[in-house]
Amino acid sequence: MTNPVYSQASASIRACTECIIACQTCAAECLQEEMVGMMRECIRRCLDCVELCRLCISYEIRGSALLDNVMALCAQACERCAEECGSHEDQHCQHCAKACEQCAEICRASEMPID
């Protein structure tokens, strides 16, 4: 059964939610790697992305006047995460990169020009 709130959510809320799941999964999987030190930047970027996606959802739900600023930061974090994760061959990194690319695209499309 689909959650009625989620089914009515905007494209940006859905994209941010999917991105949070992908980034949390990616970071958790990277922490399990034998050479976890080599995955530090990937983990950092995933966690940055998670925090900004959460902020976007919160700001959008309450109609914050600062939403456009947060969307721009979120898109930037998603692009950086996609770049890092896309450079790794692991399936979880590739999945994360795709989710981040989609989220960045939707956040950029949702931004309104700031006066």
mmCIF file of N, CA and C in Angstrom:
data_model
loop_
_atom_site.group_PDB
_atom_site.id
_atom_site.type_symbol
_atom_site.label_atom_id
_atom_site.label_comp_id
_atom_site.label_asym_id
_atom_site.label_seq_id
_atom_site.Cartn_x
_atom_site.Cartn_y
_atom_site.Cartn_z
ATOM 1 N N MET A 1 0.845 -1.180 0.000
ATOM 2 C CA MET A 1 0.000 0.000 0.000
ATOM 3 C C MET A 1 0.888 1.241 0.000
ATOM 4 N N THR A 2 0.590 2.175 -0.851
ATOM 5 C CA THR A 2 1.368 3.401 -0.970
ATOM 6 C C THR A 2 0.945 4.393 0.104
ATOM 7 N N ASN A 3 1.929 5.004 0.722
ATOM 8 C CA ASN A 3 1.670 6.046 1.707
ATOM 9 C C ASN A 3 1.049 7.234 0.979
ATOM 10 N N PRO A 4 -0.153 7.696 1.388
ATOM 11 C CA PRO A 4 -0.810 8.787 0.664
ATOM 12 C C PRO A 4 -0.017 10.090 0.696
ATOM 13 N N VAL A 5 0.689 10.340 1.774
ATOM 14 C CA VAL A 5 1.500 11.558 1.847
ATOM 15 C C VAL A 5 2.619 11.484 0.823
ATOM 16 N N TYR A 6 3.287 10.324 0.745
ATOM 17 C CA TYR A 6 4.392 10.154 -0.198
ATOM 18 C C TYR A 6 3.899 10.222 -1.634
ATOM 19 N N SER A 7 2.745 9.661 -1.926
ATOM 20 C CA SER A 7 2.244 9.664 -3.304
ATOM 21 C C SER A 7 1.884 11.070 -3.768
ATOM 22 N N GLN A 8 1.587 11.963 -2.825
ATOM 23 C CA GLN A 8 1.256 13.340 -3.177
ATOM 24 C C GLN A 8 2.480 14.251 -3.111
ATOM 25 N N ALA A 9 3.595 13.724 -2.691
ATOM 26 C CA ALA A 9 4.804 14.533 -2.532
ATOM 27 C C ALA A 9 5.297 15.030 -3.882
ATOM 28 N N SER A 10 5.984 16.130 -3.830
ATOM 29 C CA SER A 10 6.547 16.704 -5.050
ATOM 30 C C SER A 10 7.667 15.821 -5.580
ATOM 31 N N ALA A 11 8.034 16.059 -6.808
ATOM 32 C CA ALA A 11 9.134 15.308 -7.425
ATOM 33 C C ALA A 11 10.424 15.501 -6.641
ATOM 34 N N SER A 12 10.643 16.693 -6.108
ATOM 35 C CA SER A 12 11.885 16.932 -5.369
ATOM 36 C C SER A 12 11.903 16.168 -4.051
ATOM 37 N N ILE A 13 10.775 16.067 -3.371
ATOM 38 C CA ILE A 13 10.727 15.288 -2.129
ATOM 39 C C ILE A 13 10.971 13.820 -2.435
ATOM 40 N N ARG A 14 10.367 13.313 -3.500
ATOM 41 C CA ARG A 14 10.584 11.908 -3.864
ATOM 42 C C ARG A 14 12.040 11.664 -4.250
ATOM 43 N N ALA A 15 12.620 12.569 -5.031
ATOM 44 C CA ALA A 15 14.021 12.411 -5.450
ATOM 45 C C ALA A 15 14.956 12.483 -4.252
ATOM 46 N N CYS A 16 14.688 13.412 -3.347
ATOM 47 C CA CYS A 16 15.528 13.531 -2.149
ATOM 48 C C CYS A 16 15.413 12.286 -1.273
ATOM 49 N N THR A 17 14.213 11.746 -1.155
ATOM 50 C CA THR A 17 14.014 10.533 -0.358
ATOM 51 C C THR A 17 14.790 9.365 -0.961
ATOM 52 N N GLU A 18 14.687 9.190 -2.267
ATOM 53 C CA GLU A 18 15.431 8.117 -2.938
ATOM 54 C C GLU A 18 16.934 8.325 -2.789
ATOM 55 N N CYS A 19 17.365 9.568 -2.866
ATOM 56 C CA CYS A 19 18.784 9.887 -2.740
ATOM 57 C C CYS A 19 19.284 9.579 -1.325
ATOM 58 N N ILE A 20 18.490 9.911 -0.320
ATOM 59 C CA ILE A 20 18.856 9.606 1.067
ATOM 60 C C ILE A 20 19.068 8.107 1.230
ATOM 61 N N ILE A 21 18.146 7.324 0.720
ATOM 62 C CA ILE A 21 18.245 5.862 0.845
ATOM 63 C C ILE A 21 19.499 5.354 0.138
ATOM 64 N N ALA A 22 19.734 5.816 -1.076
ATOM 65 C CA ALA A 22 20.905 5.363 -1.844
ATOM 66 C C ALA A 22 22.206 5.778 -1.163
ATOM 67 N N CYS A 23 22.263 7.010 -0.669
ATOM 68 C CA CYS A 23 23.492 7.501 -0.030
ATOM 69 C C CYS A 23 23.753 6.817 1.307
ATOM 70 N N GLN A 24 22.705 6.594 2.092
ATOM 71 C CA GLN A 24 22.878 5.893 3.369
ATOM 72 C C GLN A 24 23.358 4.466 3.122
ATOM 73 N N THR A 25 22.774 3.820 2.124
ATOM 74 C CA THR A 25 23.178 2.456 1.780
ATOM 75 C C THR A 25 24.620 2.433 1.302
ATOM 76 N N CYS A 26 24.975 3.366 0.449
ATOM 77 C CA CYS A 26 26.333 3.437 -0.088
ATOM 78 C C CYS A 26 27.341 3.654 1.035
ATOM 79 N N ALA A 27 27.070 4.614 1.913
ATOM 80 C CA ALA A 27 27.989 4.893 3.020
ATOM 81 C C ALA A 27 28.148 3.667 3.916
ATOM 82 N N ALA A 28 27.047 2.995 4.216
ATOM 83 C CA ALA A 28 27.102 1.800 5.059
ATOM 84 C C ALA A 28 27.910 0.689 4.392
ATOM 85 N N GLU A 29 27.706 0.499 3.091
ATOM 86 C CA GLU A 29 28.460 -0.519 2.357
ATOM 87 C C GLU A 29 29.943 -0.162 2.290
ATOM 88 N N CYS A 30 30.244 1.111 2.080
ATOM 89 C CA CYS A 30 31.645 1.546 2.016
ATOM 90 C C CYS A 30 32.359 1.310 3.340
ATOM 91 N N LEU A 31 31.631 1.463 4.447
ATOM 92 C CA LEU A 31 32.223 1.220 5.764
ATOM 93 C C LEU A 31 32.585 -0.247 5.971
ATOM 94 N N GLN A 32 31.992 -1.123 5.173
ATOM 95 C CA GLN A 32 32.284 -2.557 5.271
ATOM 96 C C GLN A 32 33.473 -2.983 4.405
ATOM 97 N N GLU A 33 33.952 -2.078 3.572
ATOM 98 C CA GLU A 33 35.071 -2.385 2.678
ATOM 99 C C GLU A 33 36.340 -2.667 3.481
ATOM 100 N N GLU A 34 37.161 -3.587 2.977
ATOM 101 C CA GLU A 34 38.445 -3.886 3.618
ATOM 102 C C GLU A 34 39.328 -2.651 3.672
ATOM 103 N N MET A 35 39.356 -1.919 2.592
ATOM 104 C CA MET A 35 40.187 -0.718 2.493
ATOM 105 C C MET A 35 39.306 0.517 2.707
ATOM 106 N N VAL A 36 38.654 0.573 3.864
ATOM 107 C CA VAL A 36 37.696 1.641 4.144
ATOM 108 C C VAL A 36 38.331 3.026 4.022
ATOM 109 N N GLY A 37 39.606 3.126 4.299
ATOM 110 C CA GLY A 37 40.296 4.408 4.185
ATOM 111 C C GLY A 37 40.233 4.984 2.786
ATOM 112 N N MET A 38 40.213 4.107 1.799
ATOM 113 C CA MET A 38 40.141 4.560 0.409
ATOM 114 C C MET A 38 38.741 5.080 0.054
ATOM 115 N N MET A 39 37.782 4.789 0.911
ATOM 116 C CA MET A 39 36.396 5.179 0.636
ATOM 117 C C MET A 39 35.959 6.394 1.458
ATOM 118 N N ARG A 40 36.898 7.009 2.167
ATOM 119 C CA ARG A 40 36.550 8.144 3.038
ATOM 120 C C ARG A 40 35.806 9.252 2.300
ATOM 121 N N GLU A 41 36.330 9.653 1.162
ATOM 122 C CA GLU A 41 35.709 10.764 0.431
ATOM 123 C C GLU A 41 34.311 10.388 -0.051
ATOM 124 N N CYS A 42 34.149 9.156 -0.460
ATOM 125 C CA CYS A 42 32.834 8.675 -0.891
ATOM 126 C C CYS A 42 31.848 8.763 0.277
ATOM 127 N N ILE A 43 32.271 8.289 1.431
ATOM 128 C CA ILE A 43 31.414 8.316 2.618
ATOM 129 C C ILE A 43 31.076 9.754 2.995
ATOM 130 N N ARG A 44 32.065 10.620 3.008
ATOM 131 C CA ARG A 44 31.832 12.036 3.348
ATOM 132 C C ARG A 44 30.807 12.672 2.410
ATOM 133 N N ARG A 45 30.988 12.447 1.129
ATOM 134 C CA ARG A 45 30.072 13.063 0.161
ATOM 135 C C ARG A 45 28.669 12.489 0.283
ATOM 136 N N CYS A 46 28.578 11.195 0.548
ATOM 137 C CA CYS A 46 27.257 10.586 0.760
ATOM 138 C C CYS A 46 26.564 11.217 1.963
ATOM 139 N N LEU A 47 27.298 11.394 3.052
ATOM 140 C CA LEU A 47 26.702 11.963 4.260
ATOM 141 C C LEU A 47 26.323 13.431 4.071
ATOM 142 N N ASP A 48 27.141 14.185 3.331
ATOM 143 C CA ASP A 48 26.774 15.572 2.992
ATOM 144 C C ASP A 48 25.454 15.591 2.228
ATOM 145 N N CYS A 49 25.355 14.702 1.279
ATOM 146 C CA CYS A 49 24.173 14.616 0.433
ATOM 147 C C CYS A 49 22.934 14.267 1.273
ATOM 148 N N VAL A 50 23.073 13.306 2.166
ATOM 149 C CA VAL A 50 21.960 12.905 3.031
ATOM 150 C C VAL A 50 21.451 14.097 3.837
ATOM 151 N N GLU A 51 22.366 14.819 4.456
ATOM 152 C CA GLU A 51 21.960 15.946 5.304
ATOM 153 C C GLU A 51 21.248 17.033 4.505
ATOM 154 N N LEU A 52 21.757 17.352 3.338
ATOM 155 C CA LEU A 52 21.120 18.402 2.535
ATOM 156 C C LEU A 52 19.798 17.938 1.936
ATOM 157 N N CYS A 53 19.694 16.669 1.582
ATOM 158 C CA CYS A 53 18.410 16.145 1.098
ATOM 159 C C CYS A 53 17.358 16.207 2.204
ATOM 160 N N ARG A 54 17.750 15.851 3.423
ATOM 161 C CA ARG A 54 16.817 15.943 4.555
ATOM 162 C C ARG A 54 16.359 17.385 4.756
ATOM 163 N N LEU A 55 17.302 18.301 4.662
ATOM 164 C CA LEU A 55 16.982 19.714 4.831
ATOM 165 C C LEU A 55 16.014 20.183 3.740
ATOM 166 N N CYS A 56 16.249 19.765 2.508
ATOM 167 C CA CYS A 56 15.343 20.120 1.400
ATOM 168 C C CYS A 56 13.926 19.648 1.687
ATOM 169 N N ILE A 57 13.800 18.416 2.118
ATOM 170 C CA ILE A 57 12.472 17.869 2.410
ATOM 171 C C ILE A 57 11.794 18.699 3.494
ATOM 172 N N SER A 58 12.507 18.962 4.560
ATOM 173 C CA SER A 58 11.956 19.736 5.667
ATOM 174 C C SER A 58 11.543 21.139 5.227
ATOM 175 N N TYR A 59 12.415 21.815 4.487
ATOM 176 C CA TYR A 59 12.115 23.176 4.034
ATOM 177 C C TYR A 59 10.940 23.195 3.064
ATOM 178 N N GLU A 60 10.860 22.196 2.202
ATOM 179 C CA GLU A 60 9.757 22.170 1.245
ATOM 180 C C GLU A 60 8.431 21.904 1.944
ATOM 181 N N ILE A 61 8.430 20.979 2.877
ATOM 182 C CA ILE A 61 7.191 20.646 3.583
ATOM 183 C C ILE A 61 6.628 21.859 4.308
ATOM 184 N N ARG A 62 7.508 22.637 4.909
ATOM 185 C CA ARG A 62 7.002 23.794 5.657
ATOM 186 C C ARG A 62 6.978 25.083 4.841
ATOM 187 N N GLY A 63 7.361 25.023 3.583
ATOM 188 C CA GLY A 63 7.275 26.179 2.701
ATOM 189 C C GLY A 63 8.252 27.287 3.049
ATOM 190 N N SER A 64 9.450 26.919 3.419
ATOM 191 C CA SER A 64 10.457 27.905 3.813
ATOM 192 C C SER A 64 10.831 28.829 2.655
ATOM 193 N N ALA A 65 11.028 30.093 2.986
ATOM 194 C CA ALA A 65 11.472 31.080 1.998
ATOM 195 C C ALA A 65 12.905 30.810 1.550
ATOM 196 N N LEU A 66 13.625 30.000 2.294
ATOM 197 C CA LEU A 66 15.016 29.682 1.959
ATOM 198 C C LEU A 66 15.154 28.398 1.139
ATOM 199 N N LEU A 67 14.035 27.831 0.723
ATOM 200 C CA LEU A 67 14.068 26.563 -0.007
ATOM 201 C C LEU A 67 14.961 26.616 -1.240
ATOM 202 N N ASP A 68 14.883 27.671 -2.020
ATOM 203 C CA ASP A 68 15.682 27.744 -3.249
ATOM 204 C C ASP A 68 17.178 27.696 -2.950
ATOM 205 N N ASN A 69 17.591 28.361 -1.874
ATOM 206 C CA ASN A 69 19.000 28.327 -1.485
ATOM 207 C C ASN A 69 19.424 26.913 -1.103
ATOM 208 N N VAL A 70 18.565 26.245 -0.340
ATOM 209 C CA VAL A 70 18.868 24.881 0.097
ATOM 210 C C VAL A 70 18.862 23.930 -1.095
ATOM 211 N N MET A 71 17.931 24.127 -2.028
ATOM 212 C CA MET A 71 17.880 23.289 -3.239
ATOM 213 C C MET A 71 19.175 23.419 -4.036
ATOM 214 N N ALA A 72 19.691 24.633 -4.137
ATOM 215 C CA ALA A 72 20.937 24.849 -4.877
ATOM 216 C C ALA A 72 22.097 24.127 -4.200
ATOM 217 N N LEU A 73 22.170 24.209 -2.871
ATOM 218 C CA LEU A 73 23.221 23.498 -2.134
ATOM 219 C C LEU A 73 23.059 21.990 -2.262
ATOM 220 N N CYS A 74 21.824 21.530 -2.195
ATOM 221 C CA CYS A 74 21.551 20.100 -2.321
ATOM 222 C C CYS A 74 21.980 19.592 -3.695
ATOM 223 N N ALA A 75 21.650 20.334 -4.732
ATOM 224 C CA ALA A 75 22.051 19.942 -6.087
ATOM 225 C C ALA A 75 23.568 19.860 -6.193
ATOM 226 N N GLN A 76 24.253 20.822 -5.587
ATOM 227 C CA GLN A 76 25.718 20.815 -5.610
ATOM 228 C C GLN A 76 26.270 19.596 -4.868
ATOM 229 N N ALA A 77 25.716 19.293 -3.703
ATOM 230 C CA ALA A 77 26.169 18.125 -2.939
ATOM 231 C C ALA A 77 25.895 16.836 -3.712
ATOM 232 N N CYS A 78 24.733 16.764 -4.348
ATOM 233 C CA CYS A 78 24.384 15.577 -5.134
ATOM 234 C C CYS A 78 25.332 15.401 -6.316
ATOM 235 N N GLU A 79 25.665 16.492 -6.975
ATOM 236 C CA GLU A 79 26.593 16.420 -8.113
ATOM 237 C C GLU A 79 27.974 15.949 -7.665
ATOM 238 N N ARG A 80 28.434 16.469 -6.530
ATOM 239 C CA ARG A 80 29.743 16.056 -5.998
ATOM 240 C C ARG A 80 29.734 14.578 -5.605
ATOM 241 N N CYS A 81 28.645 14.144 -4.995
ATOM 242 C CA CYS A 81 28.532 12.744 -4.590
ATOM 243 C C CYS A 81 28.465 11.835 -5.821
ATOM 244 N N ALA A 82 27.695 12.236 -6.812
ATOM 245 C CA ALA A 82 27.588 11.445 -8.044
ATOM 246 C C ALA A 82 28.943 11.305 -8.719
ATOM 247 N N GLU A 83 29.712 12.380 -8.712
ATOM 248 C CA GLU A 83 31.047 12.344 -9.317
ATOM 249 C C GLU A 83 31.945 11.333 -8.598
ATOM 250 N N GLU A 84 31.944 11.386 -7.277
ATOM 251 C CA GLU A 84 32.790 10.474 -6.497
ATOM 252 C C GLU A 84 32.307 9.033 -6.619
ATOM 253 N N CYS A 85 31.027 8.810 -6.386
ATOM 254 C CA CYS A 85 30.494 7.444 -6.437
ATOM 255 C C CYS A 85 30.594 6.854 -7.840
ATOM 256 N N GLY A 86 30.423 7.692 -8.840
ATOM 257 C CA GLY A 86 30.518 7.231 -10.221
ATOM 258 C C GLY A 86 31.903 6.756 -10.603
ATOM 259 N N SER A 87 32.904 7.155 -9.834
ATOM 260 C CA SER A 87 34.277 6.731 -10.126
ATOM 261 C C SER A 87 34.598 5.358 -9.545
ATOM 262 N N HIS A 88 33.667 4.787 -8.787
ATOM 263 C CA HIS A 88 33.871 3.463 -8.189
ATOM 264 C C HIS A 88 33.028 2.426 -8.923
ATOM 265 N N GLU A 89 33.525 1.216 -8.981
ATOM 266 C CA GLU A 89 32.831 0.159 -9.721
ATOM 267 C C GLU A 89 31.782 -0.581 -8.901
ATOM 268 N N ASP A 90 31.808 -0.414 -7.588
ATOM 269 C CA ASP A 90 30.863 -1.133 -6.730
ATOM 270 C C ASP A 90 29.427 -0.810 -7.129
ATOM 271 N N GLN A 91 28.574 -1.820 -7.075
ATOM 272 C CA GLN A 91 27.181 -1.639 -7.475
ATOM 273 C C GLN A 91 26.489 -0.581 -6.622
ATOM 274 N N HIS A 92 26.757 -0.590 -5.314
ATOM 275 C CA HIS A 92 26.104 0.390 -4.442
ATOM 276 C C HIS A 92 26.551 1.808 -4.777
ATOM 277 N N CYS A 93 27.803 1.977 -5.178
ATOM 278 C CA CYS A 93 28.293 3.306 -5.577
ATOM 279 C C CYS A 93 27.652 3.744 -6.890
ATOM 280 N N GLN A 94 27.534 2.839 -7.830
ATOM 281 C CA GLN A 94 26.914 3.174 -9.114
ATOM 282 C C GLN A 94 25.441 3.533 -8.935
ATOM 283 N N HIS A 95 24.749 2.775 -8.084
ATOM 284 C CA HIS A 95 23.339 3.074 -7.800
ATOM 285 C C HIS A 95 23.216 4.445 -7.139
ATOM 286 N N CYS A 96 24.105 4.727 -6.204
ATOM 287 C CA CYS A 96 24.108 6.014 -5.513
ATOM 288 C C CYS A 96 24.363 7.157 -6.499
ATOM 289 N N ALA A 97 25.322 6.966 -7.383
ATOM 290 C CA ALA A 97 25.643 8.006 -8.371
ATOM 291 C C ALA A 97 24.416 8.344 -9.215
ATOM 292 N N LYS A 98 23.675 7.328 -9.637
ATOM 293 C CA LYS A 98 22.473 7.564 -10.453
ATOM 294 C C LYS A 98 21.395 8.301 -9.661
ATOM 295 N N ALA A 99 21.187 7.885 -8.412
ATOM 296 C CA ALA A 99 20.184 8.555 -7.573
ATOM 297 C C ALA A 99 20.569 10.011 -7.336
ATOM 298 N N CYS A 100 21.858 10.249 -7.128
ATOM 299 C CA CYS A 100 22.341 11.617 -6.900
ATOM 300 C C CYS A 100 22.201 12.476 -8.156
ATOM 301 N N GLU A 101 22.498 11.902 -9.307
ATOM 302 C CA GLU A 101 22.343 12.644 -10.564
ATOM 303 C C GLU A 101 20.888 13.047 -10.776
ATOM 304 N N GLN A 102 19.978 12.116 -10.534
ATOM 305 C CA GLN A 102 18.553 12.407 -10.700
ATOM 306 C C GLN A 102 18.089 13.468 -9.711
ATOM 307 N N CYS A 103 18.548 13.359 -8.475
ATOM 308 C CA CYS A 103 18.155 14.328 -7.456
ATOM 309 C C CYS A 103 18.685 15.718 -7.803
ATOM 310 N N ALA A 104 19.936 15.791 -8.223
ATOM 311 C CA ALA A 104 20.524 17.084 -8.600
ATOM 312 C C ALA A 104 19.736 17.721 -9.738
ATOM 313 N N GLU A 105 19.382 16.913 -10.716
ATOM 314 C CA GLU A 105 18.627 17.416 -11.869
ATOM 315 C C GLU A 105 17.269 17.974 -11.436
ATOM 316 N N ILE A 106 16.585 17.257 -10.578
ATOM 317 C CA ILE A 106 15.267 17.696 -10.115
ATOM 318 C C ILE A 106 15.382 18.925 -9.221
ATOM 319 N N CYS A 107 16.398 18.946 -8.358
ATOM 320 C CA CYS A 107 16.598 20.131 -7.505
ATOM 321 C C CYS A 107 16.912 21.361 -8.347
ATOM 322 N N ARG A 108 17.745 21.205 -9.359
ATOM 323 C CA ARG A 108 18.072 22.345 -10.234
ATOM 324 C C ARG A 108 16.816 22.831 -10.968
ATOM 325 N N ALA A 109 15.991 21.896 -11.417
ATOM 326 C CA ALA A 109 14.764 22.261 -12.134
ATOM 327 C C ALA A 109 13.747 22.927 -11.207
ATOM 328 N N SER A 110 13.820 22.621 -9.919
ATOM 329 C CA SER A 110 12.872 23.171 -8.946
ATOM 330 C C SER A 110 13.277 24.534 -8.423
ATOM 331 N N GLU A 111 14.531 24.902 -8.633
ATOM 332 C CA GLU A 111 15.022 26.189 -8.125
ATOM 333 C C GLU A 111 14.312 27.339 -8.823
ATOM 334 N N MET A 112 14.028 28.340 -8.053
ATOM 335 C CA MET A 112 13.470 29.581 -8.590
ATOM 336 C C MET A 112 14.588 30.613 -8.563
ATOM 337 N N PRO A 113 14.621 31.524 -9.516
ATOM 338 C CA PRO A 113 15.650 32.564 -9.479
ATOM 339 C C PRO A 113 15.547 33.371 -8.190
ATOM 340 N N ILE A 114 16.681 33.611 -7.572
ATOM 341 C CA ILE A 114 16.714 34.381 -6.329
ATOM 342 C C ILE A 114 16.913 35.848 -6.672
ATOM 343 N N ASP A 115 15.998 36.689 -6.180
ATOM 344 C CA ASP A 115 16.076 38.129 -6.466
ATOM 345 C C ASP A 115 17.135 38.802 -5.631
#
